[in-house]
Tab-separated table of C-alpha atoms in Angstrom:
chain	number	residue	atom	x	y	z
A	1	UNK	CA	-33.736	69.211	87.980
A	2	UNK	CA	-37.114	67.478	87.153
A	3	UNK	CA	-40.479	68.813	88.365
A	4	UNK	CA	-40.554	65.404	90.136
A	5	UNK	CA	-37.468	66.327	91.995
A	6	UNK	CA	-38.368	69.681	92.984
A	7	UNK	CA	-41.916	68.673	94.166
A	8	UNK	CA	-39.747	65.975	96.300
A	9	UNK	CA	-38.014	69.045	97.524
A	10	UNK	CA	-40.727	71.335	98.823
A	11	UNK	CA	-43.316	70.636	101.851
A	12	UNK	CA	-45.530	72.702	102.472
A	13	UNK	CA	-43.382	74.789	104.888
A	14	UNK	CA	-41.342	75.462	102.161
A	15	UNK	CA	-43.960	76.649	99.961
A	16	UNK	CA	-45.063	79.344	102.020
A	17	UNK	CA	-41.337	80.051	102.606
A	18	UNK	CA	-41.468	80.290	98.605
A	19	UNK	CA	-44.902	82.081	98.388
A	20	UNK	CA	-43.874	85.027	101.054
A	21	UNK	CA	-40.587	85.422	100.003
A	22	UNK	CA	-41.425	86.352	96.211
A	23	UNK	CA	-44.275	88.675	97.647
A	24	UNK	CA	-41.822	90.281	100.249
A	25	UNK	CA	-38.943	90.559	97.676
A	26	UNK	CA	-41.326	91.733	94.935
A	27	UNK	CA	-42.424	94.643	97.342
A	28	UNK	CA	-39.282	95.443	98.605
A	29	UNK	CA	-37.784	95.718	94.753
A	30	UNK	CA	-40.655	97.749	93.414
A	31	UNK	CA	-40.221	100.187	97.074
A	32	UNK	CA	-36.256	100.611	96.790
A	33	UNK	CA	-35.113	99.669	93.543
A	34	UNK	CA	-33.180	96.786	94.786
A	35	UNK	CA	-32.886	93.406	96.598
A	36	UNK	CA	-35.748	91.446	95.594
A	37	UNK	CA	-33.763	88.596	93.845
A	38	UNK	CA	-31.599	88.448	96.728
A	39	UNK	CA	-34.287	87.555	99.069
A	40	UNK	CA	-36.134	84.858	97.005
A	41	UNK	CA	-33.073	83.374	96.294
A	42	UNK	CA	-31.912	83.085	99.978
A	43	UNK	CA	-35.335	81.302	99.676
A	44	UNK	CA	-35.400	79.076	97.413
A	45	UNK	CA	-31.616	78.153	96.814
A	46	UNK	CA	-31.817	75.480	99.962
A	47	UNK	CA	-34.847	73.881	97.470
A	48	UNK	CA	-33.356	73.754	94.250
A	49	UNK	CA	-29.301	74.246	94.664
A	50	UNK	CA	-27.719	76.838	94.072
A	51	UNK	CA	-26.208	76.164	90.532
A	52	UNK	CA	-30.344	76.920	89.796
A	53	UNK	CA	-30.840	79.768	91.457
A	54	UNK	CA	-30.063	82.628	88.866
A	55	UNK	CA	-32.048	81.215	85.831
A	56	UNK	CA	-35.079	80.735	87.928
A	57	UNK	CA	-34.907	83.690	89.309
A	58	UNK	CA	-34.418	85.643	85.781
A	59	UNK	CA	-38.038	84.187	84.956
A	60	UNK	CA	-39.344	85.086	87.563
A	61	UNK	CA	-38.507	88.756	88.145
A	62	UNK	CA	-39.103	89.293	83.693
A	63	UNK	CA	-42.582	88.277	85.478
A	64	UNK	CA	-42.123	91.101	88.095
A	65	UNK	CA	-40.914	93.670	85.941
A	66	UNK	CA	-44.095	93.384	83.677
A	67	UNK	CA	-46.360	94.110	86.090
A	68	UNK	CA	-43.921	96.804	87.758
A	69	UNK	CA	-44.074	98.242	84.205
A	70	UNK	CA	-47.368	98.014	83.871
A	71	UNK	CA	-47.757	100.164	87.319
A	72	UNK	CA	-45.565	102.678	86.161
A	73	UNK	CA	-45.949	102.947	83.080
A	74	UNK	CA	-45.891	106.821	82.793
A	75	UNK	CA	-43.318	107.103	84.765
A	76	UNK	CA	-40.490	105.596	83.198
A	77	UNK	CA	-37.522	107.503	81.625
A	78	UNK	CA	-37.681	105.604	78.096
A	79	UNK	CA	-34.292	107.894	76.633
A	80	UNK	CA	-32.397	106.808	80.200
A	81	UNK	CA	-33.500	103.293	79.889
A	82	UNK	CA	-32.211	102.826	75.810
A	83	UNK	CA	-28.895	104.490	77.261
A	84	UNK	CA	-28.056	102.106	80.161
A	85	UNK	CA	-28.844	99.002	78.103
A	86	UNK	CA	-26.828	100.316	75.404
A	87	UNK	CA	-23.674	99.807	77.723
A	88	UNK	CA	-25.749	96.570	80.089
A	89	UNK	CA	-26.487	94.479	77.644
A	90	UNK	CA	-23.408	93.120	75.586
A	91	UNK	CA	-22.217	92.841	79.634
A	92	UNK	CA	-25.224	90.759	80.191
A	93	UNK	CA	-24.468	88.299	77.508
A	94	UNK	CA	-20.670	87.918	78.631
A	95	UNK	CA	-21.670	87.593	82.397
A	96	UNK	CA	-24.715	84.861	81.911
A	97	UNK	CA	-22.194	83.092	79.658
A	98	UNK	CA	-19.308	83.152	82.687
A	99	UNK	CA	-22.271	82.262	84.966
A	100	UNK	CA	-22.692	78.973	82.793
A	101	UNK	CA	-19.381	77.769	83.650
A	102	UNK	CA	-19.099	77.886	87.093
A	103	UNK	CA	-19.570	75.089	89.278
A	104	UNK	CA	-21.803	75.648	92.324
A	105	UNK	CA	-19.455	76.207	94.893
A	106	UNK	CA	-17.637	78.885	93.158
A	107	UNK	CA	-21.462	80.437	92.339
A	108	UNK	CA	-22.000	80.349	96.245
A	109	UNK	CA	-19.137	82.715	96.857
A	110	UNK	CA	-19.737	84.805	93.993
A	111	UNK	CA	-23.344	85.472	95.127
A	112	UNK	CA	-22.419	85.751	98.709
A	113	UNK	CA	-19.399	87.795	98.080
A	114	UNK	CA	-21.342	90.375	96.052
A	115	UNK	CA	-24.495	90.739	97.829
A	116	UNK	CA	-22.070	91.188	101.168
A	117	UNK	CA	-20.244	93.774	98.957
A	118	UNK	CA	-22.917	95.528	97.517
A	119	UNK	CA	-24.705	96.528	100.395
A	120	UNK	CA	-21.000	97.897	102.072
A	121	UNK	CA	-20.388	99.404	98.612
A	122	UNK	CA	-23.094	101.725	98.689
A	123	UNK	CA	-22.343	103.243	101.799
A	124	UNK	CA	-19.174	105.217	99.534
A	125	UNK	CA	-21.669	106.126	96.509
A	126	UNK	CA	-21.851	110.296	97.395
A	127	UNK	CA	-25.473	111.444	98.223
A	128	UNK	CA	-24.673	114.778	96.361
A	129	UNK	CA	-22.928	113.351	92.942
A	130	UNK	CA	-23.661	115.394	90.159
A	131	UNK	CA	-25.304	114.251	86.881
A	132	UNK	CA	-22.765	111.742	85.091
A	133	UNK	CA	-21.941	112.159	81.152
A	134	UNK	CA	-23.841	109.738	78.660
A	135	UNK	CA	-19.669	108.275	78.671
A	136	UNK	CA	-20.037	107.146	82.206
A	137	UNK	CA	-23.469	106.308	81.946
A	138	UNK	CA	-22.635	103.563	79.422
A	139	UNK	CA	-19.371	102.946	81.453
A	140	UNK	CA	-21.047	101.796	84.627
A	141	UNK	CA	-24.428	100.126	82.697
A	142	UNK	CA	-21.461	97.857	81.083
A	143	UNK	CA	-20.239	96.928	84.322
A	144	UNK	CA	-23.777	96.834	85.695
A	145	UNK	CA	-24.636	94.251	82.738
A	146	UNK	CA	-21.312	91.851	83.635
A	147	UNK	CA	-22.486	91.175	87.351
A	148	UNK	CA	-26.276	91.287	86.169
A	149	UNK	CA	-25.516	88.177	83.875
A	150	UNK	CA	-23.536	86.616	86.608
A	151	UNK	CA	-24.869	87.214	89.428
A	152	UNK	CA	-28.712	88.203	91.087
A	153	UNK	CA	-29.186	91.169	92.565
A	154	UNK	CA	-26.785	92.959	89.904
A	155	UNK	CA	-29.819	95.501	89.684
A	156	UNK	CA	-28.385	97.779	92.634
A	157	UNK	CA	-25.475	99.129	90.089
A	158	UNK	CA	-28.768	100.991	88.071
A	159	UNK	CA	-29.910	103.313	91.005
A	160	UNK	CA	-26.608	105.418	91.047
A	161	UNK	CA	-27.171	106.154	87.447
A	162	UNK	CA	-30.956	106.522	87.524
A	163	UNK	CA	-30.624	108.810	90.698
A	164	UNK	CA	-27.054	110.503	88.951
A	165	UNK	CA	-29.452	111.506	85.990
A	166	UNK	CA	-31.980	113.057	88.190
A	167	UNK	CA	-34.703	109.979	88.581
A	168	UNK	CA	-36.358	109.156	92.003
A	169	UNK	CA	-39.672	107.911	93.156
A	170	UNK	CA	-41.828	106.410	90.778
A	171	UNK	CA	-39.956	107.754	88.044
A	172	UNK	CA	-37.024	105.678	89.307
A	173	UNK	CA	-38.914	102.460	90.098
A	174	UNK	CA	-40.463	102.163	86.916
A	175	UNK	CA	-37.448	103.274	84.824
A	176	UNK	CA	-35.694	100.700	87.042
A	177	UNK	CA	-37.964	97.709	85.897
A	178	UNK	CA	-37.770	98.427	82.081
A	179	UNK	CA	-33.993	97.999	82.468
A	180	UNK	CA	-34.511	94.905	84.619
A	181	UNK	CA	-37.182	93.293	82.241
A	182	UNK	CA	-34.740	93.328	79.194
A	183	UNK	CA	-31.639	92.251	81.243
A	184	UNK	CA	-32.891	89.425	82.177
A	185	UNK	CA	-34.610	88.661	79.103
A	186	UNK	CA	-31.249	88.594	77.487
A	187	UNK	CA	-30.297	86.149	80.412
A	188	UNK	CA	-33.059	83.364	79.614
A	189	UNK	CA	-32.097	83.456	76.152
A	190	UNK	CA	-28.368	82.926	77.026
A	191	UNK	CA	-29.414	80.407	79.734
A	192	UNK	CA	-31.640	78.820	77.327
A	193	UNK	CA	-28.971	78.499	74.581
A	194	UNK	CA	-27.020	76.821	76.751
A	195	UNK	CA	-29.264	74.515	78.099
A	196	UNK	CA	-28.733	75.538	82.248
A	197	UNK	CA	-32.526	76.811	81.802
A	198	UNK	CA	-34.402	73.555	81.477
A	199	UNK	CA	-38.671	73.694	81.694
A	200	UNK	CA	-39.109	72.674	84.744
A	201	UNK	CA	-37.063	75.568	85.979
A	202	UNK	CA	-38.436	78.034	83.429
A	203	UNK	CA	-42.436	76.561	85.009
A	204	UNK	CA	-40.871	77.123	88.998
A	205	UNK	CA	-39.925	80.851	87.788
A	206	UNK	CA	-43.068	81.667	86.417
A	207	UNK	CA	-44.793	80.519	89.936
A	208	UNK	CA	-42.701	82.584	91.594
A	209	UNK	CA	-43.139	85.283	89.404
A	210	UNK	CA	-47.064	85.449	89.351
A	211	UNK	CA	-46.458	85.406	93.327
A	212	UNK	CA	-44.663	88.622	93.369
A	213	UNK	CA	-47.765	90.540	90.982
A	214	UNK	CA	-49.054	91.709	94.473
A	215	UNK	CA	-46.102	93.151	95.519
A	216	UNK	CA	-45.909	95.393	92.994
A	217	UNK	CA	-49.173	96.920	94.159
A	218	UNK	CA	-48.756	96.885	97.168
A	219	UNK	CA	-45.343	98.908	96.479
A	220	UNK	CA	-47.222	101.848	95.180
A	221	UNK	CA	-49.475	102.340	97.890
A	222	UNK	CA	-46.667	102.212	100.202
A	223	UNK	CA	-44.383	104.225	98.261
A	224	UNK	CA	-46.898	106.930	99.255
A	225	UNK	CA	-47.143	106.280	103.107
A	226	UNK	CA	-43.996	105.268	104.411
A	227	UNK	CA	-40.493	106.327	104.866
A	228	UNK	CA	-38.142	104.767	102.033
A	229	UNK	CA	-35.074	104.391	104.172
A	230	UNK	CA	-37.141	102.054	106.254
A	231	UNK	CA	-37.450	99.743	103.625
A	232	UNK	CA	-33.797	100.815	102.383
A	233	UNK	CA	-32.469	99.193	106.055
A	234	UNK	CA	-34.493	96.319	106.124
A	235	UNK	CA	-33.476	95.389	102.456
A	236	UNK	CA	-29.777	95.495	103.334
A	237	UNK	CA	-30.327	93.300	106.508
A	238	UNK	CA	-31.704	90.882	104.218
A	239	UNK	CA	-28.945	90.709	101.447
A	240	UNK	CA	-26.461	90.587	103.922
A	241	UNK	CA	-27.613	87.475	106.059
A	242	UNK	CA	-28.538	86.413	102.809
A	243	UNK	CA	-24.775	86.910	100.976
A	244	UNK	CA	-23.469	85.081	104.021
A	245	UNK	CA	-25.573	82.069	104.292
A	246	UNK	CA	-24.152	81.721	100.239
A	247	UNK	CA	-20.720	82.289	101.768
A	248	UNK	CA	-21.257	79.677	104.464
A	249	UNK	CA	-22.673	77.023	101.590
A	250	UNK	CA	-19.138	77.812	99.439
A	251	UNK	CA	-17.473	77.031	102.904
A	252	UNK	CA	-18.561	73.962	103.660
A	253	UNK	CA	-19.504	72.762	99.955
A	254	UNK	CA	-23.592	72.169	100.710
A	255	UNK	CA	-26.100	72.745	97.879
């Protein structure tokens, strides 16, 4: 897609749909951990197709997870973070290389199917698990990285280890975004190799990514005000109507 094409694509309703969607997903990523990607790309898939979505949105939350970083910084877990991308990324690299070879139907489901199942699925994960081994830490982080590098919104599979190890609050967050920011790192450079990211996608990903900056901010002064399983509901409202307007697009075979 040409920058010609998406321009042709986007009114000015749908940049501000654009614009508060990366700001509401940033801050609802850097509050709970999770579902970020999922909202901007309930956002912006009607714009630029679906078959799009996932390499634009892996510039634009390495974008995110900088300045999520950058927040909080001294509170990230570097030993946790080495050990879940030990296992995440070789996964990463075999998912974004499935990813590539899917046509966009198939990519609707996928994404609708998993951001549907995800929420559901983490009704079962126990509140009171006890710390997992460094086996099943690199166990799970290798099944996080698969559905990371095919799918958006993979990050939700880090928060049972992160919170399994002991990590929560800004400690979690921040650990949270250094894993993020080299997953999808390792997904441009797959995408890139094989030519699904082109520049014009990799230019709409950084605007959407310098949209969410505020988020992050915003995150940490609400982190310290208000209720997390607020934002926890809310989050999973989104991802679901999300996950099934991707299911209803697979259905019915619209971009």
């Amino acid at each position: 897609m040409s920058l010609d094409q998406v321009a042709s694509s986007v009114d000015l309703g749908s940049a501000v749909s654009v614009a508060i969607g990366a700001l509401v997903g940033s801050l609802m990523s850097s509050v709970t951990g999770s579902g970020g990607a999922a909202i901007i790309a309930f956002v912006l898939a009607p714009i630029i197709g679906v078959a799009a979505v996932v390499q634009t949105i892996s510039v634009a939350m390495v974008i995110s997870h900088v300045s999520r970083i950058g927040v909080f910084w001294t509170h990230i877990n570097w030993p946790m973070c080495a050990l879940v991308l030990a296992g995440a990324t070789p996964g990463c690299v075999v998912g974004a290389l499935i990813y590539t070879q899917l046509d966009e139907r198939t990519i609707s489901a996928v994404l609708g199917f998993f951001l549907v199942g995800m929420v559901a699925g983490r009704r079962f994960i126990p509140s009171n698990a006890g710390p997992l081994s460094r086996g099943a830490v690199l166990v799970i982080a290798l099944l996080y990285g698969l559905i990371a590098g095919t799918t958006i919104g993979g990050g939700i599979l880090v928060l049972p280890i992160l919170v399994g190890a002991g990590l929560g609050g800004m400690a979690l967050i921040g650990t949270d975004a250094a894993i993020g920011l080299a997953t999808h790192f390792v997904k441009i450079v797959v995408f890139g190799s094989a030519q699904v990211l082109t520049l014009e996608l990799a230019i709409l990903g950084t605007v959407v990514g310098l949209c969410m900056i505020p988020g992050t901010f915003l995150a940490r002064w609400i982190l310290r005000r208000m209720p997390l399983a607020i934002h926890a509901a809310l989050v999973d409202v989104v991802i679901v109507l999300g996950g099934l307007g991707f299911l209803i697009r697979a259905l019915t075979g619209s971009a």
